[in-house]
Short mmCIF file of C-alpha atoms and ligand atoms in Angstrom, two decimals:
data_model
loop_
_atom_site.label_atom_id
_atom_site.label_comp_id
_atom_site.label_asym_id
_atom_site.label_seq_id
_atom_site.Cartn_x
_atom_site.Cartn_y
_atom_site.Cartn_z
CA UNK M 1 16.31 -18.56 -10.31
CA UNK M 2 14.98 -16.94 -7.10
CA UNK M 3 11.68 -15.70 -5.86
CA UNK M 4 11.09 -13.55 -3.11
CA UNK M 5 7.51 -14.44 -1.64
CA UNK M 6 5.67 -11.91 0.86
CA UNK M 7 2.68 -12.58 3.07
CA UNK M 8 0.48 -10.51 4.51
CA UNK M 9 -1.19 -10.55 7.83
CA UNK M 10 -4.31 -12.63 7.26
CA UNK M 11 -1.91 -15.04 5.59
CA UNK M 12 -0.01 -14.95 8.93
CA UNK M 13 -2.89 -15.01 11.36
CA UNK M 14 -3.02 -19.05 12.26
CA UNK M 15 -1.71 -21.93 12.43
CA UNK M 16 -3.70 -23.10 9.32
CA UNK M 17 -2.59 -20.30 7.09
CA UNK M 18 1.28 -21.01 8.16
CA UNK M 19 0.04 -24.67 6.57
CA UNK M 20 -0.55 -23.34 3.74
CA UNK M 21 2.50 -21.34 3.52
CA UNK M 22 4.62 -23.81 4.42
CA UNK M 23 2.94 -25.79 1.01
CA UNK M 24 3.61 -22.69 -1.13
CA UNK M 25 6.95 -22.52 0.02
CA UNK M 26 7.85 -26.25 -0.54
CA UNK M 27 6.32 -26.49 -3.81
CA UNK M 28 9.18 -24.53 -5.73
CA UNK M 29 12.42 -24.74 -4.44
CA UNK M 30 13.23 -21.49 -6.18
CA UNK M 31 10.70 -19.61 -3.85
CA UNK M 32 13.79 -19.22 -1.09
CA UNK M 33 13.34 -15.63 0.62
CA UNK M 34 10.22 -15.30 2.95
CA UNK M 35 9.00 -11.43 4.35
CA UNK M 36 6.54 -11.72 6.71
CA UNK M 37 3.78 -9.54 8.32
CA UNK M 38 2.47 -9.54 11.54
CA UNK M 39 -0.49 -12.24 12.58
CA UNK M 40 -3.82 -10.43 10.75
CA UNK M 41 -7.14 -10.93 11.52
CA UNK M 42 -8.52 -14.27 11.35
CA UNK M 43 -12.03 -13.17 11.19
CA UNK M 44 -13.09 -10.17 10.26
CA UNK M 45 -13.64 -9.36 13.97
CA UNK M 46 -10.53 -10.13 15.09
CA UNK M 47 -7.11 -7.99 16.19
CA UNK M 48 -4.30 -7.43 14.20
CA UNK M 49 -1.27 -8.10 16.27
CA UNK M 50 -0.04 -4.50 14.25
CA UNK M 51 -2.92 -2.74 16.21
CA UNK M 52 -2.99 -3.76 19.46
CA UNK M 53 0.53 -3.09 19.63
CA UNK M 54 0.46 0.13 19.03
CA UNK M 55 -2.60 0.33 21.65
CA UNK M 56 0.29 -1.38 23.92
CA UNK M 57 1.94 1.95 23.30
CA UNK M 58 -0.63 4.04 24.36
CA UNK M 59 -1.18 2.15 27.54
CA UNK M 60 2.58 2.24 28.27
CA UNK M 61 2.33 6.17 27.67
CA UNK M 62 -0.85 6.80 30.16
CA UNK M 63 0.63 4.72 32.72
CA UNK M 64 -2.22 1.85 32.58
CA UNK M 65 -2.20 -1.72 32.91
CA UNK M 66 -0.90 -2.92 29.21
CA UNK M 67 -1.13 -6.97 30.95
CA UNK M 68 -4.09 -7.86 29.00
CA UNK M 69 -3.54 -6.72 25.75
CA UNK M 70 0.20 -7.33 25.77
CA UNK M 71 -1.74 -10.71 26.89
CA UNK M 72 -3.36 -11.07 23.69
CA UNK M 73 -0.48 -10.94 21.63
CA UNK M 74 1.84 -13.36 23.04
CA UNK M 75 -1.32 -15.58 22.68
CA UNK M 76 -1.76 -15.75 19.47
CA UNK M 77 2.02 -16.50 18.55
CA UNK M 78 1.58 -19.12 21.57
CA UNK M 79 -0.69 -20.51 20.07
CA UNK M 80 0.62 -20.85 16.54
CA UNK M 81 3.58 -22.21 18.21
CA UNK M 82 1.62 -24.77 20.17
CA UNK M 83 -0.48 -25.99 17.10
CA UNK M 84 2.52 -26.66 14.69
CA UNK M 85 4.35 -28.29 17.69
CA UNK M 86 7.31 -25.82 17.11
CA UNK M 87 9.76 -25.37 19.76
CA UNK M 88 10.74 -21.97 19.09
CA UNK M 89 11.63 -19.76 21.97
CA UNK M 90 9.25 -17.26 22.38
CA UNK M 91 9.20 -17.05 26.73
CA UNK M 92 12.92 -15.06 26.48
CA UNK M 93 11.88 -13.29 23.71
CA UNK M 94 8.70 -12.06 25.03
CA UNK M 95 10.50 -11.99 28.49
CA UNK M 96 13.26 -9.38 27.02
CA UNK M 97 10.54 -7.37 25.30
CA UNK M 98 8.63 -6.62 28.86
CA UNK M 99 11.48 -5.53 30.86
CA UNK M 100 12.23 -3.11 27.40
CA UNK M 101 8.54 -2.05 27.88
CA UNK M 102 8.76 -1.36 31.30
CA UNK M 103 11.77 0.57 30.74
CA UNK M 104 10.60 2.38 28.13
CA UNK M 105 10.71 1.43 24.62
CA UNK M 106 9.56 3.27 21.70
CA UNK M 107 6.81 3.40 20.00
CA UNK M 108 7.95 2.51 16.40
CA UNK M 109 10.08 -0.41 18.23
CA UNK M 110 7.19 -1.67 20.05
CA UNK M 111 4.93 -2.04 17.43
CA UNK M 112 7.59 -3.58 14.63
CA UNK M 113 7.56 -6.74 17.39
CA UNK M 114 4.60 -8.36 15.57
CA UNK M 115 6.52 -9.12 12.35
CA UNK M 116 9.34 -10.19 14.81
CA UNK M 117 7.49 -12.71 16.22
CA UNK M 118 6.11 -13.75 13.24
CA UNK M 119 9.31 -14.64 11.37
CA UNK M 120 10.83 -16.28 14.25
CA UNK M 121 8.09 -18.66 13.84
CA UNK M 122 7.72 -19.01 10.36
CA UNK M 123 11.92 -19.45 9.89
CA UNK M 124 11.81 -22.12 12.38
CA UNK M 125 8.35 -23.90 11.10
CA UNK M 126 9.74 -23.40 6.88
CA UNK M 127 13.60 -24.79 8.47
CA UNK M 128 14.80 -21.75 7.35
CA UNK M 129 17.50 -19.10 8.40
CA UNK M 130 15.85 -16.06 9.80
CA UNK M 131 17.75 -12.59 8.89
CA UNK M 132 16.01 -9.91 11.33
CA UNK M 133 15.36 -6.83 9.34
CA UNK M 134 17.78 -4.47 11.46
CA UNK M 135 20.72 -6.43 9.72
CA UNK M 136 19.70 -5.33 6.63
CA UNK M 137 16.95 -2.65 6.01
CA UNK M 138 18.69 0.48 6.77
CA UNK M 139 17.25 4.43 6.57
CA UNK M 140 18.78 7.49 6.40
CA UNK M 141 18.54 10.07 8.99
CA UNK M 142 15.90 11.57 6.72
CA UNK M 143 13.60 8.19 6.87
CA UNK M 144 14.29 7.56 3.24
CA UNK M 145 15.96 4.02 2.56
CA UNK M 146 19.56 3.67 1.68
CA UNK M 147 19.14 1.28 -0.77
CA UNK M 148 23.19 0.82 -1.36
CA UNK M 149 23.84 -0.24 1.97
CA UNK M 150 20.33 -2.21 2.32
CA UNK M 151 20.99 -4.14 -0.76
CA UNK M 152 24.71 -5.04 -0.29
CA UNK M 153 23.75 -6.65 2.96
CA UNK M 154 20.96 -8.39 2.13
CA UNK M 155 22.75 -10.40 -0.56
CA UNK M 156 25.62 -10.69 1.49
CA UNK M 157 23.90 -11.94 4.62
CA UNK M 158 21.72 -14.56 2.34
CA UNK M 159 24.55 -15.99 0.17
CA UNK M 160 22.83 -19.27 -1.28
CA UNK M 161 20.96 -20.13 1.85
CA UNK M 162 16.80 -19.76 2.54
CA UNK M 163 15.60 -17.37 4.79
CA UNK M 164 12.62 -15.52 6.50
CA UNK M 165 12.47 -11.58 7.06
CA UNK M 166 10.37 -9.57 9.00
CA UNK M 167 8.86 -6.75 7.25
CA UNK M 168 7.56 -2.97 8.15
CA UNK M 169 10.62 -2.19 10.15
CA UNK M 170 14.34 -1.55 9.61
CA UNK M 171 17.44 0.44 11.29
CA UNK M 172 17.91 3.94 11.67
CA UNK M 173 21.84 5.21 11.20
CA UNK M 174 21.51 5.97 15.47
CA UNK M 175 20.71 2.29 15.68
CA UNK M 176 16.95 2.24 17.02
CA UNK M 177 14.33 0.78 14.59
CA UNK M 178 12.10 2.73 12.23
CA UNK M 179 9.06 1.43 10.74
CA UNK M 180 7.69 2.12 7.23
CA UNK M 181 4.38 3.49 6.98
CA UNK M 182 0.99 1.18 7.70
CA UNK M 183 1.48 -2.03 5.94
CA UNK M 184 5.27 -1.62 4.60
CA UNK M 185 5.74 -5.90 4.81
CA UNK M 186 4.76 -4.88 1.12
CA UNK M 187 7.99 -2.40 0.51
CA UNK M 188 9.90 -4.93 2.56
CA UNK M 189 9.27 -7.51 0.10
CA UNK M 190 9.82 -5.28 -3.03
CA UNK M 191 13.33 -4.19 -1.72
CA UNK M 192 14.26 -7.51 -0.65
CA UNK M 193 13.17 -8.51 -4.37
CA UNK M 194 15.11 -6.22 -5.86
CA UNK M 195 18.19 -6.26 -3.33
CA UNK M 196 18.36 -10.14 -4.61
CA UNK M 197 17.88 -9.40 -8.03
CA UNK M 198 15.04 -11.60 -7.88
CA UNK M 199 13.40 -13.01 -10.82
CA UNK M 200 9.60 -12.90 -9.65
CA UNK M 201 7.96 -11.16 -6.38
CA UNK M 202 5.45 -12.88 -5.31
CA UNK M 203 3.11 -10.73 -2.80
CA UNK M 204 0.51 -13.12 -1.44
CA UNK M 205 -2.42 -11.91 0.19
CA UNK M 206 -6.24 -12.73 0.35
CA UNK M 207 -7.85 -11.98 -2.45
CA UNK M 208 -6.81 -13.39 -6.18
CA UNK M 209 -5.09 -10.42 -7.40
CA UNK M 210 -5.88 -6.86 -8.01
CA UNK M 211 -9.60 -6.77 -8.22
CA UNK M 212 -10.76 -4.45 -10.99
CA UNK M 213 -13.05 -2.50 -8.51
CA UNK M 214 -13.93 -3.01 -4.58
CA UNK M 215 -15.62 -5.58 -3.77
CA UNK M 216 -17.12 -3.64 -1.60
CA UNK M 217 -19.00 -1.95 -3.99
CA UNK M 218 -19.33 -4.19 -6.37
CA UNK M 219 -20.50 -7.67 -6.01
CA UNK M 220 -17.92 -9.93 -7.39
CA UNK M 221 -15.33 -8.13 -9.23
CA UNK M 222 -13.06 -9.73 -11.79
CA UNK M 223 -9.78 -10.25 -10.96
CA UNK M 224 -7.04 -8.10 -12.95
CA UNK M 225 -5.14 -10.59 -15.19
CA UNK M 226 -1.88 -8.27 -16.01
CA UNK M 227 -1.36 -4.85 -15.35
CA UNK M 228 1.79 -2.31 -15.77
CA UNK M 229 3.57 -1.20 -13.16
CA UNK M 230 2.20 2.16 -14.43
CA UNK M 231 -0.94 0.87 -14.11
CA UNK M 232 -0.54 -0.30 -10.48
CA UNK M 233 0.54 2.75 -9.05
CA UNK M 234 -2.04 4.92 -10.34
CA UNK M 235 -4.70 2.10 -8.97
CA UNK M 236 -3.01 2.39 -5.71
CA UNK M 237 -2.52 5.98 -5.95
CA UNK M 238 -6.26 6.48 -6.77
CA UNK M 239 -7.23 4.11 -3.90
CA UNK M 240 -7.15 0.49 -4.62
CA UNK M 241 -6.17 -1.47 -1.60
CA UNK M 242 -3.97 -4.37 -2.11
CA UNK M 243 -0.85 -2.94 -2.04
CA UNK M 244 1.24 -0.40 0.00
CA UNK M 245 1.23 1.96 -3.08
CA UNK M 246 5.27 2.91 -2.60
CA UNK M 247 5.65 -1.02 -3.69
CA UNK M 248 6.16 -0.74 -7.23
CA UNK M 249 9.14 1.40 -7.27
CA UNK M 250 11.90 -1.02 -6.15
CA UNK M 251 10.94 -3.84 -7.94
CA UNK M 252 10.30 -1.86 -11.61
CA UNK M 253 13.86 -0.21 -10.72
CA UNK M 254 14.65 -3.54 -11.90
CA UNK M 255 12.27 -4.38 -13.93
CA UNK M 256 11.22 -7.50 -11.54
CA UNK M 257 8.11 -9.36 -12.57
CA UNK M 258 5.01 -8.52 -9.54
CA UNK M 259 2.60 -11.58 -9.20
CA UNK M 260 -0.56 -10.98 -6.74
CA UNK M 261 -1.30 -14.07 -5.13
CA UNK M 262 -3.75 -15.63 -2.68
CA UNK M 263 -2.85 -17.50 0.16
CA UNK M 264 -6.19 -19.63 0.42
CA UNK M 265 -6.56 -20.23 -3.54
CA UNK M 266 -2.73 -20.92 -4.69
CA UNK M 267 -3.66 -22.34 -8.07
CA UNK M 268 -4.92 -19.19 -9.12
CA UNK M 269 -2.69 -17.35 -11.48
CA UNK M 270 -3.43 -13.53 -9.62
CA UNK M 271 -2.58 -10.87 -11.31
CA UNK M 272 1.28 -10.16 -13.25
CA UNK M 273 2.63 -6.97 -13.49
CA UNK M 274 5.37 -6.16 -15.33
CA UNK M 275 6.50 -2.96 -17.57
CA UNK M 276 4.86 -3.94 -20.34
CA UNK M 277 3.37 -6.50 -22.21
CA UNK M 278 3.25 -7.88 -26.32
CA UNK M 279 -0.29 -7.57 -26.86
CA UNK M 280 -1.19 -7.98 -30.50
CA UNK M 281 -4.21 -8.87 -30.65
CA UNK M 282 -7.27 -6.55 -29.98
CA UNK M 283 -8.36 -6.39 -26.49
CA UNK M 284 -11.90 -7.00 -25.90
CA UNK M 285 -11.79 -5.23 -22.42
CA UNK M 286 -9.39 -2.03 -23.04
CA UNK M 287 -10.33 -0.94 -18.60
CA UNK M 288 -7.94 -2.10 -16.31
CA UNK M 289 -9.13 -1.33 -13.21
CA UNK M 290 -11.25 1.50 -11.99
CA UNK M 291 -10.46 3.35 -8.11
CA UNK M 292 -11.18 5.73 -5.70
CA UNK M 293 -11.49 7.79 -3.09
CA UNK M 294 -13.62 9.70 -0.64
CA UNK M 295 -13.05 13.12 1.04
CA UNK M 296 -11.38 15.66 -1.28
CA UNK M 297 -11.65 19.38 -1.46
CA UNK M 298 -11.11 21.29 -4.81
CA UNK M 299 -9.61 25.12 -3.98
CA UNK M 300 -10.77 26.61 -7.13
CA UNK M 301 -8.93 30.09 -8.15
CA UNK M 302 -10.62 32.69 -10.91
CA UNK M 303 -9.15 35.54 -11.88
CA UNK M 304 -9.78 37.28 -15.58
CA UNK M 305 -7.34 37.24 -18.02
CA UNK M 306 -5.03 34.65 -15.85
CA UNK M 307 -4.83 32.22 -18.57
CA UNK M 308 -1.36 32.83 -20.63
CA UNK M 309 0.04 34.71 -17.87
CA UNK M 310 2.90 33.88 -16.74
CA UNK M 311 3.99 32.22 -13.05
CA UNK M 312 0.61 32.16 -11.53
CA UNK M 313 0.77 28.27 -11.08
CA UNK M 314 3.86 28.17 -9.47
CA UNK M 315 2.53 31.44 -7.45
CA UNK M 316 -0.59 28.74 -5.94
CA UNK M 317 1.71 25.72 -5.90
CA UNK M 318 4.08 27.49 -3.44
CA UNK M 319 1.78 28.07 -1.14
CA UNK M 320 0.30 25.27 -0.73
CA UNK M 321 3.52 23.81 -0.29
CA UNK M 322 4.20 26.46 2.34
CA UNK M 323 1.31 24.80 4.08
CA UNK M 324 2.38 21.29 3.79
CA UNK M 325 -0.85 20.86 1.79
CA UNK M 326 -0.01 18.15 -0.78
CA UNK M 327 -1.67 18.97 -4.12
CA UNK M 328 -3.53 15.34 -5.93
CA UNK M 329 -4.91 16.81 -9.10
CA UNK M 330 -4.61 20.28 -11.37
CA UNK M 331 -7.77 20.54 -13.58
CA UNK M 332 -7.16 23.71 -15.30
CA UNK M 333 -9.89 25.99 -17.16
CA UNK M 334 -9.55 29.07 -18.81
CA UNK M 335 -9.14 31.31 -16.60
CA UNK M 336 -9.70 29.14 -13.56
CA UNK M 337 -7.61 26.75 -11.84
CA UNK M 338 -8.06 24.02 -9.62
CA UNK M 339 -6.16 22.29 -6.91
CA UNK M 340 -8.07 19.02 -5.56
CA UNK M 341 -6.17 18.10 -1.98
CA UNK M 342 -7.24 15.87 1.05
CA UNK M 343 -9.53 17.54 3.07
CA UNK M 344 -8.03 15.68 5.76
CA UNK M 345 -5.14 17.61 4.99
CA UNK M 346 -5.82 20.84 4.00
CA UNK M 347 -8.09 21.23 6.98
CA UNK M 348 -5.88 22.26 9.34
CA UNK M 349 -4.16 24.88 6.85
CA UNK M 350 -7.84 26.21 5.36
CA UNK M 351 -7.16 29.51 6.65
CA UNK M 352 -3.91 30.08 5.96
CA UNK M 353 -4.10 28.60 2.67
CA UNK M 354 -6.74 30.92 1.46
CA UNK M 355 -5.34 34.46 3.04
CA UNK M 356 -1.76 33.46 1.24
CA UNK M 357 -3.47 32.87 -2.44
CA UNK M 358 -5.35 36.00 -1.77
CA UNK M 359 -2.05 37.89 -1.32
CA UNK M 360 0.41 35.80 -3.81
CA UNK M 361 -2.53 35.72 -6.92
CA UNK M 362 -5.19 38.38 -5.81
CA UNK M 363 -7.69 36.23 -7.67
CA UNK M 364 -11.29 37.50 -7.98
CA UNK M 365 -12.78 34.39 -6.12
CA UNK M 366 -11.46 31.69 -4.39
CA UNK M 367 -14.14 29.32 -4.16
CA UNK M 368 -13.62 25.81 -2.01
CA UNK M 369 -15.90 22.60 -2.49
CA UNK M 370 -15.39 20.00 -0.40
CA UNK M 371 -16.76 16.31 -0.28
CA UNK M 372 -15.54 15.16 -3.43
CA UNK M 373 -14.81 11.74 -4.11
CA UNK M 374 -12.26 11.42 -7.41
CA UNK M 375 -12.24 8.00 -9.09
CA UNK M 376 -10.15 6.82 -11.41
CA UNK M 377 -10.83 4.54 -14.78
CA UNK M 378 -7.01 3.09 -15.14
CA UNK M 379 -6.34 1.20 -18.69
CA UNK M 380 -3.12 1.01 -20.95
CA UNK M 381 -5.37 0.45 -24.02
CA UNK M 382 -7.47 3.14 -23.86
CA UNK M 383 -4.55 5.44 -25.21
CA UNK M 384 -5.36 6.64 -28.83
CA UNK M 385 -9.15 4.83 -28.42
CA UNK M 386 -11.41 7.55 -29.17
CA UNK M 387 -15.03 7.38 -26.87
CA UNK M 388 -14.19 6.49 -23.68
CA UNK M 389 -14.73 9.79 -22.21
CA UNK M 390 -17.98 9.93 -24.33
CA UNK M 391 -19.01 6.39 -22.37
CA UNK M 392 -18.17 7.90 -19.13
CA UNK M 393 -20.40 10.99 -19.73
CA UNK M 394 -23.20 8.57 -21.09
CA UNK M 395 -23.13 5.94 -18.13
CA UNK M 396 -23.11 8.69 -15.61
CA UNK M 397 -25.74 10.91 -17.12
CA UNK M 398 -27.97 8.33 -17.77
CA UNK M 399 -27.86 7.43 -13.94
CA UNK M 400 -28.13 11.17 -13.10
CA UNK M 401 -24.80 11.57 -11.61
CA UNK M 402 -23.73 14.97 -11.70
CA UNK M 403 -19.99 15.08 -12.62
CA UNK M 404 -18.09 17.80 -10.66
CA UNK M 405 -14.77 17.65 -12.25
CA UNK M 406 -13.20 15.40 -15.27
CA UNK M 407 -9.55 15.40 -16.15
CA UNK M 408 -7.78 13.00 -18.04
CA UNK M 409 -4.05 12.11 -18.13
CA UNK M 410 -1.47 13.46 -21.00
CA UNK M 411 -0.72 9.72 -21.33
CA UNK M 412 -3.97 8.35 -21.46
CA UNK M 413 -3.43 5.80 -19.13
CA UNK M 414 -6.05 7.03 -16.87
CA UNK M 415 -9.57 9.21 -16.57
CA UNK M 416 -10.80 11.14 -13.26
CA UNK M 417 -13.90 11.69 -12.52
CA UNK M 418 -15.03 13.37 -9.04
CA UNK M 419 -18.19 13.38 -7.73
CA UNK M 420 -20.12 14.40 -5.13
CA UNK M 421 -19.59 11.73 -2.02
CA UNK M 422 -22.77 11.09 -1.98
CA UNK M 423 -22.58 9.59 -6.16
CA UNK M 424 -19.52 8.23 -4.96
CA UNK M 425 -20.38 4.30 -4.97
CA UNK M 426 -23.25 4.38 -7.86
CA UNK M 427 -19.90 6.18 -9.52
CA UNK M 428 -18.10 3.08 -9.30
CA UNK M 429 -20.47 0.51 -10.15
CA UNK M 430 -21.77 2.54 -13.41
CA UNK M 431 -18.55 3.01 -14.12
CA UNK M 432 -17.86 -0.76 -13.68
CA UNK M 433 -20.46 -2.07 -15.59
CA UNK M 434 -20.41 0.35 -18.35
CA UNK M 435 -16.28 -0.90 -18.88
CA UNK M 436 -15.87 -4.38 -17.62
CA UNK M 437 -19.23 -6.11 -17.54
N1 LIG S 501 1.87 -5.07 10.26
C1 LIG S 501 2.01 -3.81 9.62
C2 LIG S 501 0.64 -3.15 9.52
O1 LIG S 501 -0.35 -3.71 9.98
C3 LIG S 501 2.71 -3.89 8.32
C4 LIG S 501 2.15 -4.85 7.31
O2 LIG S 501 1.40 -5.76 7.63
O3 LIG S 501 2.48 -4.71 6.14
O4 LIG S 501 0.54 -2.08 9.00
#
């Protein structure tokens, strides 16, 4: 039996939190493979080490004084280190990273230090081994992971001992390090999981699992008991925020058990997630989770007699993959199609985006809305449950909440709504208390 535990930065961010690690850790000798973020915030003013790295960065780039905020960092891992009397040797380390700095180190390098730092400390503190994530957590030139090579080493390099890894960073083929995108500890841990054939992955972070909707919407949100991986990824996808939403893919590649956890309430259960559950008895709650998101556009495309003719999709979908425009949703009518994208990221392209479906589709409008928030009503039981549509209509009409756009998925796992930005919050708490309350 093995368990591969991650935590996340406000679980790293103190002395007292590495405490309560340390009891985690010790309480199951099965729990032997530790990934590690970089110190978080420890209130909710604070830095994240993460951050002011990469403001390090910057500084280094302009050519001004980085002292005080390269300052700040060693001080908080000086600090930890002082507090649980560890002896680890931090003045080289730190030492060596300057004279890289001054030299000129890159950006992705720089900023990878924090979870460094932080499993130096941690291995020593837990008396474990501590396997650096460049001997194992290797890309391909193209920045995707070669999970062969990744894996092989990782099991080879553990053999039957304990050990701490640093996550968000690995080793590109030329040898320099590459980071995974803004909190990747979270992949880290999922391919370490699954590298190790793992039997549980335990992702601990601040809050007692996946909360069915933000708390900062809604006051007090329930806690998700089990999920799907399905599930998951189309919460994260739609928005919710406690995972990196690549996370599930490694560990339901091999079908590895996901357990949510909090750091400052470890008798809680959090939430499972698995590929399925045995559920025979009739839920009384059939809505996982409900998520969202701010700040789309929806490119809508009218042209008569479009509907049954053949290619025009792929005709829109090409071009906005010409423009690197990355599509979210389809809602089709009759005659009418809709793409809902980022406006963040279709921005840029507007232009361009608009002149090239005028020439590929020669539509007879192209209309484009934008601030559109699309939220999501996840639930594995509300397949073949007839009303639930009918309940979002109700809640939302009652409440006069106009909605925009309304698609649900072929599998029935999930139900978007979008909404004007504006509705966007009263969205999710009619929403919540018309499913989970
Ligand atoms: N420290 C990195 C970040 O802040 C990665 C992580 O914590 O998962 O994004």
């Amino acid at each position: 039996m093995l368990k591969v535990l991650k935590f996340g930065g406000t679980s790293m961010a103190d002395a007292t939190q590495y405490r309560k690690i340390r009891d985690i850790v010790r309480s199951d000798p099965t729990r032997r493979v530790v990934v590690v973020s970089a110190a978080g915030k420890r209130t909710s003013e604070d830095n994240k080490i993460t951050d002011l790295l990469y403001l390090c960065h910057a500084h280094l780039q302009y050519g001004v004084s980085v002292d005080s905020i390269f300052d700040m960092v060693k001080d908080r891992y000086f600090e930890i280190r002082a507090e649980l009397g560890l002896k680890t040797d931090l003045e080289s380390e730190f030492a060596a990273l300057r004279k890289k700095m001054d030299k000129g180190i890159s950006r992705e390098e720089l900023v990878s230090r924090g979870e460094y730092f932080s499993a130096l400390l941690m291995a020593d503190y837990l008396g474990f081994e501590f396997i650096d994530a460049s001997r194992w957590l290797f890309f391909h030139y193209d920045g995707t992971i070669d999970q062969e090579r990744s894996y092989a080493a990782l099991r080879q390099q553990l053999g039957q001992k304990c050990a701490v890894v640093p996550g968000f960073y690995g080793l590109m083929p030329d040898g320099k390090i590459r980071t995974l995108t803004r909190g990747g500890s979270d992949i880290t841990g999922a391919l370490a999981a699954a590298a190790l054939d793992a039997d549980v992955y335990e992702n601990w972070t601040d809050v007692s699992g996946i909360l069915m909707a933000d708390p900062r919407i809604v006051e007090n949100p329930r806690a998700i008991e089990r999920a799907t991986y399905s599930e998951l990824r189309q919460l994260s996808y739609s928005g919710a925020q406690v995972l990196h939403e690549m996370t599930v893919f490694p560990v339901r590649e091999k079908n590895i058990p996901l357990n949510i956890r909090n750091t400052n309430e470890p008798d809680h259960p959090g939430t499972m997630v698995c590929e399925e559950f045995r559920e025979s008895r009739e839920p009384h709650r059939f809505v996982t989770g409900i998520a969202g998101k701010k700040d789309y556009s929806i490119v809508t495309i009218s042209k008569k007699g479009m509907a049954g003719a053949v290619g025009t999709l792929r005709a829109m979908v090409e071009v906005f993959e010409k423009n690197t425009v990355p599509i979210c949703y389809t809602p089709t009518g009759i005659d009418v199609i809709s793409m809902v994208v980022p406006t963040e990221k279709l921005a840029p392209h507007q232009y361009s985006v608009t002149e090239d479906l005028r020439k590929a589709i020669h539509p007879d409008s192209i209309k484009i809305v934008e601030g559109i928030s699309i939220i999501a009503v996840v639930g594995r039981k509300m397949a073949y449950r007839a009303g639930t549509s009918g309940k979002i209509f109700a809640a939302l009409g009652e409440k006069g909440i106009n909605i925009r756009m309304i698609s649900q998925g072929p599998d029935e796992l999930n139900i978007l709504v979008g909404v004007d930005n504006k509705d966007y919050a009263d969205t999710v708490r009619v929403l919540y208390n018309a499913f989970v309350k």
